[in-house]
CSV table of C-alpha atoms in Angstrom, one decimal:
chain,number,residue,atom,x,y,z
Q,10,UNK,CA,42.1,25.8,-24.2
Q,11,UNK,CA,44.3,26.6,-21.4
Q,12,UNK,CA,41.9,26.9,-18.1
Q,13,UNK,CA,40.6,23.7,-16.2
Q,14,UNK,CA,38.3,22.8,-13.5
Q,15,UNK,CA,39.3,20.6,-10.5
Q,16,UNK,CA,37.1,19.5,-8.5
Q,17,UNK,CA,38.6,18.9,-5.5
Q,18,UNK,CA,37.7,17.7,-1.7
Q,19,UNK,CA,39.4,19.1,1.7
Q,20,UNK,CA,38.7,16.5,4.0
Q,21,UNK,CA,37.0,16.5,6.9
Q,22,UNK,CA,38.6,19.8,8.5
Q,23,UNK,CA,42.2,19.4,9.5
Q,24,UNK,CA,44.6,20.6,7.1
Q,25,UNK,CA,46.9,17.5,7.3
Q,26,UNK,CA,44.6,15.6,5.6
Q,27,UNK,CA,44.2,17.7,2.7
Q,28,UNK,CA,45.8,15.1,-0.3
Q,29,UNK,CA,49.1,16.5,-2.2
Q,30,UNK,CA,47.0,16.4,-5.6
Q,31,UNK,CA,44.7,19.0,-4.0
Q,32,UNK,CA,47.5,21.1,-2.2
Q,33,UNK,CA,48.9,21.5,-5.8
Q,34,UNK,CA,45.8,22.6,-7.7
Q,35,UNK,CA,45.2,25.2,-5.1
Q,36,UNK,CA,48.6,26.1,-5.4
Q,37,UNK,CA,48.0,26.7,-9.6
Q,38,UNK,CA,45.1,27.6,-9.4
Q,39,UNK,CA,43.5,31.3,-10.4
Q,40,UNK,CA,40.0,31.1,-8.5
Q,41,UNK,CA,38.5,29.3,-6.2
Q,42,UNK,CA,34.7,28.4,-6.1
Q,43,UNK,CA,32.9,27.1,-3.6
Q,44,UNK,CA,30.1,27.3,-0.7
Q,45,UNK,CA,31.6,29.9,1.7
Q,46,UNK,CA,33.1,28.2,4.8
Q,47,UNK,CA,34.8,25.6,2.4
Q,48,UNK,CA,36.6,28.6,0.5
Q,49,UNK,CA,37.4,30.4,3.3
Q,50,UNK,CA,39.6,27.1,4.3
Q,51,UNK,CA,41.8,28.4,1.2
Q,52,UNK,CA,44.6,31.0,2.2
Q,53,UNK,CA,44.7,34.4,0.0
Q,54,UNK,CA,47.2,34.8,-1.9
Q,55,UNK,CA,48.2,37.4,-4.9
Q,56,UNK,CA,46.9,36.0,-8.2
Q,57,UNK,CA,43.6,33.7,-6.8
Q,58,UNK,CA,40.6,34.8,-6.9
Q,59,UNK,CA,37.8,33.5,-4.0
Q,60,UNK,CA,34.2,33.0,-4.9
Q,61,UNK,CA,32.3,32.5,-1.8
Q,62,UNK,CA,28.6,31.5,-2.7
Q,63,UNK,CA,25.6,29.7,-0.7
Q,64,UNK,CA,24.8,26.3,0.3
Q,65,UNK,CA,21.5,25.9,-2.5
Q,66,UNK,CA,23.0,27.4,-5.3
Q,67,UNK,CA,25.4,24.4,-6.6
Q,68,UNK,CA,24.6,24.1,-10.5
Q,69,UNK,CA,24.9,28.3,-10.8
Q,70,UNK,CA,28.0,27.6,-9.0
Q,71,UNK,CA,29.3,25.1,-11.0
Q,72,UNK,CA,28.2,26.7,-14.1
Q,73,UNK,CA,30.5,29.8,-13.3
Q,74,UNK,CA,33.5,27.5,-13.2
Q,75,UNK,CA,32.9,26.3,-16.2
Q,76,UNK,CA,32.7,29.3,-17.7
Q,77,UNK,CA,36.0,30.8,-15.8
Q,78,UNK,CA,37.8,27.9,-17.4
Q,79,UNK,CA,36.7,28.0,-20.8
Q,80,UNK,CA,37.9,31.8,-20.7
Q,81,UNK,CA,41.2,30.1,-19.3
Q,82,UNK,CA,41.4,30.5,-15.7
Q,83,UNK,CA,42.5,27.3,-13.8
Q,84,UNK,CA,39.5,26.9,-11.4
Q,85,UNK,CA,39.2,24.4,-8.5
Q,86,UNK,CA,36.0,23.8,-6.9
Q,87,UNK,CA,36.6,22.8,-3.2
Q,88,UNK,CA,34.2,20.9,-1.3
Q,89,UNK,CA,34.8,19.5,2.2
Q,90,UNK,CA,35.5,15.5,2.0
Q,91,UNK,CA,35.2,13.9,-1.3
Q,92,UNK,CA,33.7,15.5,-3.9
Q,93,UNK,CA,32.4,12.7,-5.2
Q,94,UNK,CA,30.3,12.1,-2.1
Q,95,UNK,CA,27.5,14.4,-1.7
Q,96,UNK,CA,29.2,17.0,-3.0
Q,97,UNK,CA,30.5,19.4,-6.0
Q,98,UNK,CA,31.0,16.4,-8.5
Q,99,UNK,CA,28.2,15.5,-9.6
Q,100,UNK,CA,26.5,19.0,-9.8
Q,101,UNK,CA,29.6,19.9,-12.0
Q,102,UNK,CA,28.6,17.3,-14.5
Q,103,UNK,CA,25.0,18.2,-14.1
Q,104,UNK,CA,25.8,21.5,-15.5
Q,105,UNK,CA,28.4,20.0,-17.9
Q,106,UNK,CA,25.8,18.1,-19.5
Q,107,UNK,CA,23.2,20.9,-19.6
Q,108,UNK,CA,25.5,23.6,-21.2
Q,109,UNK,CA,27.1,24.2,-24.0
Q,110,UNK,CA,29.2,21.6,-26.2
Q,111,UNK,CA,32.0,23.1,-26.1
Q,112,UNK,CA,32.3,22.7,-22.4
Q,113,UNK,CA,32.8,18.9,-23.1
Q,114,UNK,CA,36.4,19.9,-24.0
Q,115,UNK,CA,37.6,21.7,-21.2
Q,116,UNK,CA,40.1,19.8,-19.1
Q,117,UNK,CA,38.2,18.6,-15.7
Q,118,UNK,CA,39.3,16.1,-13.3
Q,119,UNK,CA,38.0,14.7,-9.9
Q,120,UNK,CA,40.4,14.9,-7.0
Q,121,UNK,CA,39.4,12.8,-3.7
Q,122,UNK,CA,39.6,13.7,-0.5
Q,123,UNK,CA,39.1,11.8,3.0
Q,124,UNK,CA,35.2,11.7,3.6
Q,125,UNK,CA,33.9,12.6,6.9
Q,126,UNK,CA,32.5,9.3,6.9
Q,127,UNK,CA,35.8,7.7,6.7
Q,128,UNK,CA,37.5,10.1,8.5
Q,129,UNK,CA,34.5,9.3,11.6
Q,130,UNK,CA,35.0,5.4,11.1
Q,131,UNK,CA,39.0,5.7,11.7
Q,132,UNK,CA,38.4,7.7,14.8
Q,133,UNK,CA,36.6,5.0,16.3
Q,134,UNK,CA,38.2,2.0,15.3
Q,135,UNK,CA,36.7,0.1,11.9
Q,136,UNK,CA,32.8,0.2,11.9
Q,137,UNK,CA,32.9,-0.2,8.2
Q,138,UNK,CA,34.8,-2.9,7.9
Q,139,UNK,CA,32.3,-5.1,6.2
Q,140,UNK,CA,29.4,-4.6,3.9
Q,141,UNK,CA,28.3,-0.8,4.2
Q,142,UNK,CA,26.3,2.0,3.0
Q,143,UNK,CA,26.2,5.4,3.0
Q,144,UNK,CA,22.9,7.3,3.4
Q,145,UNK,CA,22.0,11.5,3.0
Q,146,UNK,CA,19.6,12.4,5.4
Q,147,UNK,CA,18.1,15.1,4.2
Q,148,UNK,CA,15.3,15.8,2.4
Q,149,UNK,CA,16.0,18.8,0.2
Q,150,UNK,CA,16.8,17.0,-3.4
Q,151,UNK,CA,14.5,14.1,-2.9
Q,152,UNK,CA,11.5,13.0,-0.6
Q,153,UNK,CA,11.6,11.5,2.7
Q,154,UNK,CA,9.8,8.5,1.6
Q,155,UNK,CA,12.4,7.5,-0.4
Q,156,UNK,CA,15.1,8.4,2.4
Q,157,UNK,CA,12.5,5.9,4.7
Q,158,UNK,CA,12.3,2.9,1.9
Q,159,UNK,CA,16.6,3.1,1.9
Q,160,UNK,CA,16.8,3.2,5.8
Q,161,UNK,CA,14.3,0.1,5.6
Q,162,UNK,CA,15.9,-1.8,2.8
Q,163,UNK,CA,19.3,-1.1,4.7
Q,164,UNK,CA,18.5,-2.2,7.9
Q,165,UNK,CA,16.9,-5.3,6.5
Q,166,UNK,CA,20.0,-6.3,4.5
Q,167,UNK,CA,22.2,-5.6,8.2
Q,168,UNK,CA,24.5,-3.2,6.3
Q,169,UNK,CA,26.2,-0.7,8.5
Q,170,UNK,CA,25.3,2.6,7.6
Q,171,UNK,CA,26.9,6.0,7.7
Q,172,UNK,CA,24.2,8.8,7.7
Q,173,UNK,CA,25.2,12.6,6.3
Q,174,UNK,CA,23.4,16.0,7.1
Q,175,UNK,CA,21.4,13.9,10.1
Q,176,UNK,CA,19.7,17.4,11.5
Q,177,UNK,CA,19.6,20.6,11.0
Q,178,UNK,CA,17.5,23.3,12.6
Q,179,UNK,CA,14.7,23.4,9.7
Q,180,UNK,CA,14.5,19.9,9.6
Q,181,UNK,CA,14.7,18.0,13.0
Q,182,UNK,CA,11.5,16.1,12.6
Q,183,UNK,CA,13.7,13.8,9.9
Q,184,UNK,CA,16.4,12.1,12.3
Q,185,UNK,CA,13.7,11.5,14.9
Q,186,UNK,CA,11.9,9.7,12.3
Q,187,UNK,CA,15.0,7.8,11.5
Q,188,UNK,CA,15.5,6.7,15.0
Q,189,UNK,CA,11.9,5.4,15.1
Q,190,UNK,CA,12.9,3.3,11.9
Q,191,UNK,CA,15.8,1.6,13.3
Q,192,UNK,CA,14.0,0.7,16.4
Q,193,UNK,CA,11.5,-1.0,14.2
Q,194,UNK,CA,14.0,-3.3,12.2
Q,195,UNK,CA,16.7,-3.3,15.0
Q,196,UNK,CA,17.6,-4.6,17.9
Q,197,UNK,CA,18.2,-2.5,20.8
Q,198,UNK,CA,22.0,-3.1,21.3
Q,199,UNK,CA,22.7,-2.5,18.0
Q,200,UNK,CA,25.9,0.2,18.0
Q,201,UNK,CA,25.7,4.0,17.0
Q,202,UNK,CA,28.5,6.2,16.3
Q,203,UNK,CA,27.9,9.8,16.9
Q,204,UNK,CA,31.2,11.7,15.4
Q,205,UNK,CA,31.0,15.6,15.7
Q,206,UNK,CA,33.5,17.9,13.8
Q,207,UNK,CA,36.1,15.3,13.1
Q,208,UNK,CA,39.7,16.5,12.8
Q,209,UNK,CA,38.8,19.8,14.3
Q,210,UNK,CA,38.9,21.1,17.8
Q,211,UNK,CA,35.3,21.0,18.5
Q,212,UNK,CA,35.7,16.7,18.2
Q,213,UNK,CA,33.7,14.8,20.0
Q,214,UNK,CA,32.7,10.9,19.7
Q,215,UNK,CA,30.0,9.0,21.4
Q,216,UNK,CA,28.9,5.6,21.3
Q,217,UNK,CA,25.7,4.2,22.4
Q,218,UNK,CA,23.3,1.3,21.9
Q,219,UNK,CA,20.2,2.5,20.0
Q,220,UNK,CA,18.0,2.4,22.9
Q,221,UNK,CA,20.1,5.2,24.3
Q,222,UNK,CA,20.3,7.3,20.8
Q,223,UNK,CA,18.3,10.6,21.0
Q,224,UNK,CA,17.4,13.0,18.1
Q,225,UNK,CA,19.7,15.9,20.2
Q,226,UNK,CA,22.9,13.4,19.3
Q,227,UNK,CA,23.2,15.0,16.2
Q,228,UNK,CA,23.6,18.1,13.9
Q,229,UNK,CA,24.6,19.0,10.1
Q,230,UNK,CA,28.1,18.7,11.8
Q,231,UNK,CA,27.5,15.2,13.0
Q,232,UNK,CA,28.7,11.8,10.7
Q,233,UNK,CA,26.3,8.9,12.7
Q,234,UNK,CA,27.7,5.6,11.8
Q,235,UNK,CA,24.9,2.4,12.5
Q,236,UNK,CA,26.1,-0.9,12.9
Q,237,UNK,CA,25.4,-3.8,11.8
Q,238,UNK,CA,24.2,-6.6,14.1
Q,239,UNK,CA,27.6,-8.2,14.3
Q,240,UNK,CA,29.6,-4.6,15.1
Q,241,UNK,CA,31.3,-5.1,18.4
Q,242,UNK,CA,33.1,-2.6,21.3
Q,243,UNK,CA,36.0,-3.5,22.8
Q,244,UNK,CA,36.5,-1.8,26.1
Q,245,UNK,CA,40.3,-0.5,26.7
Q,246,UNK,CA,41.9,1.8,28.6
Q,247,UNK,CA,41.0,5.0,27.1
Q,248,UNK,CA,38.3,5.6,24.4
Q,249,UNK,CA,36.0,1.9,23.8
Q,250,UNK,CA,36.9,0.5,19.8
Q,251,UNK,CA,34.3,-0.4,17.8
Q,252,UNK,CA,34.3,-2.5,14.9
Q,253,UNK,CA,32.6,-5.0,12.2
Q,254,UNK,CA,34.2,-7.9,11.3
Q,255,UNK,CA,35.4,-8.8,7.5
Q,256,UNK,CA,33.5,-12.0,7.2
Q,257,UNK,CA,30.2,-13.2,8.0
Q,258,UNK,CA,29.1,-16.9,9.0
Q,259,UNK,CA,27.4,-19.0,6.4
């Protein structure tokens, strides 16, 4: 077989932190598949072929890119970040393992990308510089009890924790709800990050206790990063830095 898949992840938005190994897939590549403002990141060119598709349709998605590639086209699948993370990856090998055998020869690799998440924590210092997890917010692939017992179970190990797809416009009952939560195990002063479109020009960080944090902080554009109880600020000149440090007393 001559096609391949690579699955690949743009970053968080600016184009100078797209990785080499993805720069030179796109640059091979024959299609592009992806949810439509991720593709429309990819220049035209003569030769590539752009597949622009929905948000909810990831497995038919990635079910056409297997099937480009084992006619022979060299296909990336672009997601924004890492496609590992919430992302393309995983429904590729969902469909991988659902279809046909002969699928499990084609040639597929996995090629990172900065995560918003990261991308967020760098802006603002080093929030995740100890212990940390990272938590999807919404509720569309699983229910929000399960998303309540992980907030819960977080909080109660004092993890910091970065939060994805906090609110959208259907849903903005869900991050109000997980406000409520960390006031419950929390205390007050405990540090939020609110990091908006990072590497674009709509940026914009905040950083407030949780007593301050309100449900109109965030969007599906929005990375919150959550503390832990020993995350500090350091007031500067400039923007504050806030971060967690590497070890813990016993």
């Amino acid at each position: 077989m001559t096609g391949w898949v690579r699955i690949a992840g743009l970053g968080p938005g600016d184009d100078a932190l797209v990785t080499p190994d993805v720069q030179a897939a796109i640059a091979e590549a024959t299609d592009i598949v992806g949810y439509i403002p991720y593709v429309r990141r990819i220049a035209p060119r003569d030769g590539l072929r752009l597949h622009e598709s929905d948000n909810r349709v990831e497995i038919d998605r990635a079910k056409h890119a297997l099937e480009m590639a084992e006619a022979g086209r060299r296909v990336v699948v672009v997601s924004s970040g890492d496609p590992g993370v919430f992302a393309m990856a995983s429904a590729v090998f969902e469909a991988l393992e659902a279809g046909p055998k002969t699928w499990r020869d084609l040639d597929i690799a996995v090629l990172p990308g900065i995560t918003a998440m990261l991308a967020a924590a760098a802006r603002a210092g080093a929030p995740l510089g100890h212990d940390f997890c990272a938590i999807n917010l919404s509720d569309n692939l699983k229910p929000f009890a399960l998303i309540e017992k992980r907030l819960r179970l977080a909080a109660e190990a004092d993890f910091a924790m970065a939060f994805y797809n906090p609110r959208s416009a259907s849903r903005p009952e869900g991050f109000a709800r997980t406000l409520e939560i960390l006031r419950e195990c929390c205390e007050p002063e405990r540090l939020i990050l609110f990091a908006r479109a990072v590497s674009t020009p709509e940026e914009a960080l905040h950083v407030v206790p949780l007593a301050d944090a309100t449900p109109e902080m965030a969007d599906m554009r929005t990375v919150v990063i959550v503390g832990s109880s020993a995350t500090r600020q350091i007031a500067r000149n400039g923007s504050p830095l806030i971060y967690t440090p590497r070890s813990v007393p016993a």
